[in-house]
Amino acid sequence: MKRVSTSGIVTAVLGLLIVVTPIVLPVCQGLLELASGKQVPMRCHWTARAEMLLGALVLIVGLMIAFLKNPDERRRLHHQVALLGAATILTPLFIIPTCDNPDMACNVATKPALIILGGIVLLVGLAGSRTPRVPSLEATA
């Protein structure tokens, strides 16, 4: 029976939560009308899309961590999880910021939820990257 990494499963579940967050806590649905008359989605729409992509990446890396046997490979993937967690935090704040109005749906629910989930992903990634090294049999022989 294969041993499945608990941290990998936790990471995958967090990635799934990040993907689902913009669906459960929707962002603004309005369109902006440009000077040319063209209508485009608000920038929080693109924040949600970027976060869904980051969540999918966290989910995939979490599943990879869950089923890998080599602890060194797991540790390296945890480094990637930590970086994805940082990107999840930075996206609604600086990379693709949400609306300027603090009363909009994206700022009331979606943004705080994504920042909290990104922080948890970052902490799980850092905790997993700090796992002690197991000496290999070749090094002791």
PDB file of N, CA and C in Angstrom, residues 71-72 75 132-136:
ATOM      1  N   PRO A  71      11.597  12.256  -0.521  1.00  0.00           N
ATOM      2  CA  PRO A  71      11.398  13.444   0.329  1.00  0.00           C
ATOM      3  C   PRO A  71      12.072  14.700  -0.211  1.00  0.00           C
ATOM      4  N   ASP A  72      13.188  14.549  -0.930  1.00  0.00           N
ATOM      5  CA  ASP A  72      13.844  15.731  -1.507  1.00  0.00           C
ATOM      6  C   ASP A  72      12.976  16.373  -2.581  1.00  0.00           C
ATOM      7  N   ARG A  75      10.191  18.218  -0.869  1.00  0.00           N
ATOM      8  CA  ARG A  75      10.653  19.484  -0.304  1.00  0.00           C
ATOM      9  C   ARG A  75      10.769  20.544  -1.388  1.00  0.00           C
ATOM     10  N   PRO A 132      12.865  17.606   7.940  1.00  0.00           N
ATOM     11  CA  PRO A 132      14.261  17.182   8.099  1.00  0.00           C
ATOM     12  C   PRO A 132      14.685  16.243   6.979  1.00  0.00           C
ATOM     13  N   ARG A 133      15.920  16.371   6.596  1.00  0.00           N
ATOM     14  CA  ARG A 133      16.469  15.501   5.556  1.00  0.00           C
ATOM     15  C   ARG A 133      16.685  14.113   6.127  1.00  0.00           C
ATOM     16  N   VAL A 134      16.333  13.130   5.369  1.00  0.00           N
ATOM     17  CA  VAL A 134      16.558  11.742   5.750  1.00  0.00           C
ATOM     18  C   VAL A 134      17.835  11.304   5.055  1.00  0.00           C
ATOM     19  N   PRO A 135      18.854  10.878   5.827  1.00  0.00           N
ATOM     20  CA  PRO A 135      20.088  10.471   5.164  1.00  0.00           C
ATOM     21  C   PRO A 135      19.857   9.232   4.302  1.00  0.00           C
ATOM     22  N   SER A 136      20.422   9.257   3.122  1.00  0.00           N
ATOM     23  CA  SER A 136      20.250   8.117   2.220  1.00  0.00           C
ATOM     24  C   SER A 136      21.172   6.986   2.645  1.00  0.00           C
TER      25      SER A 136
END
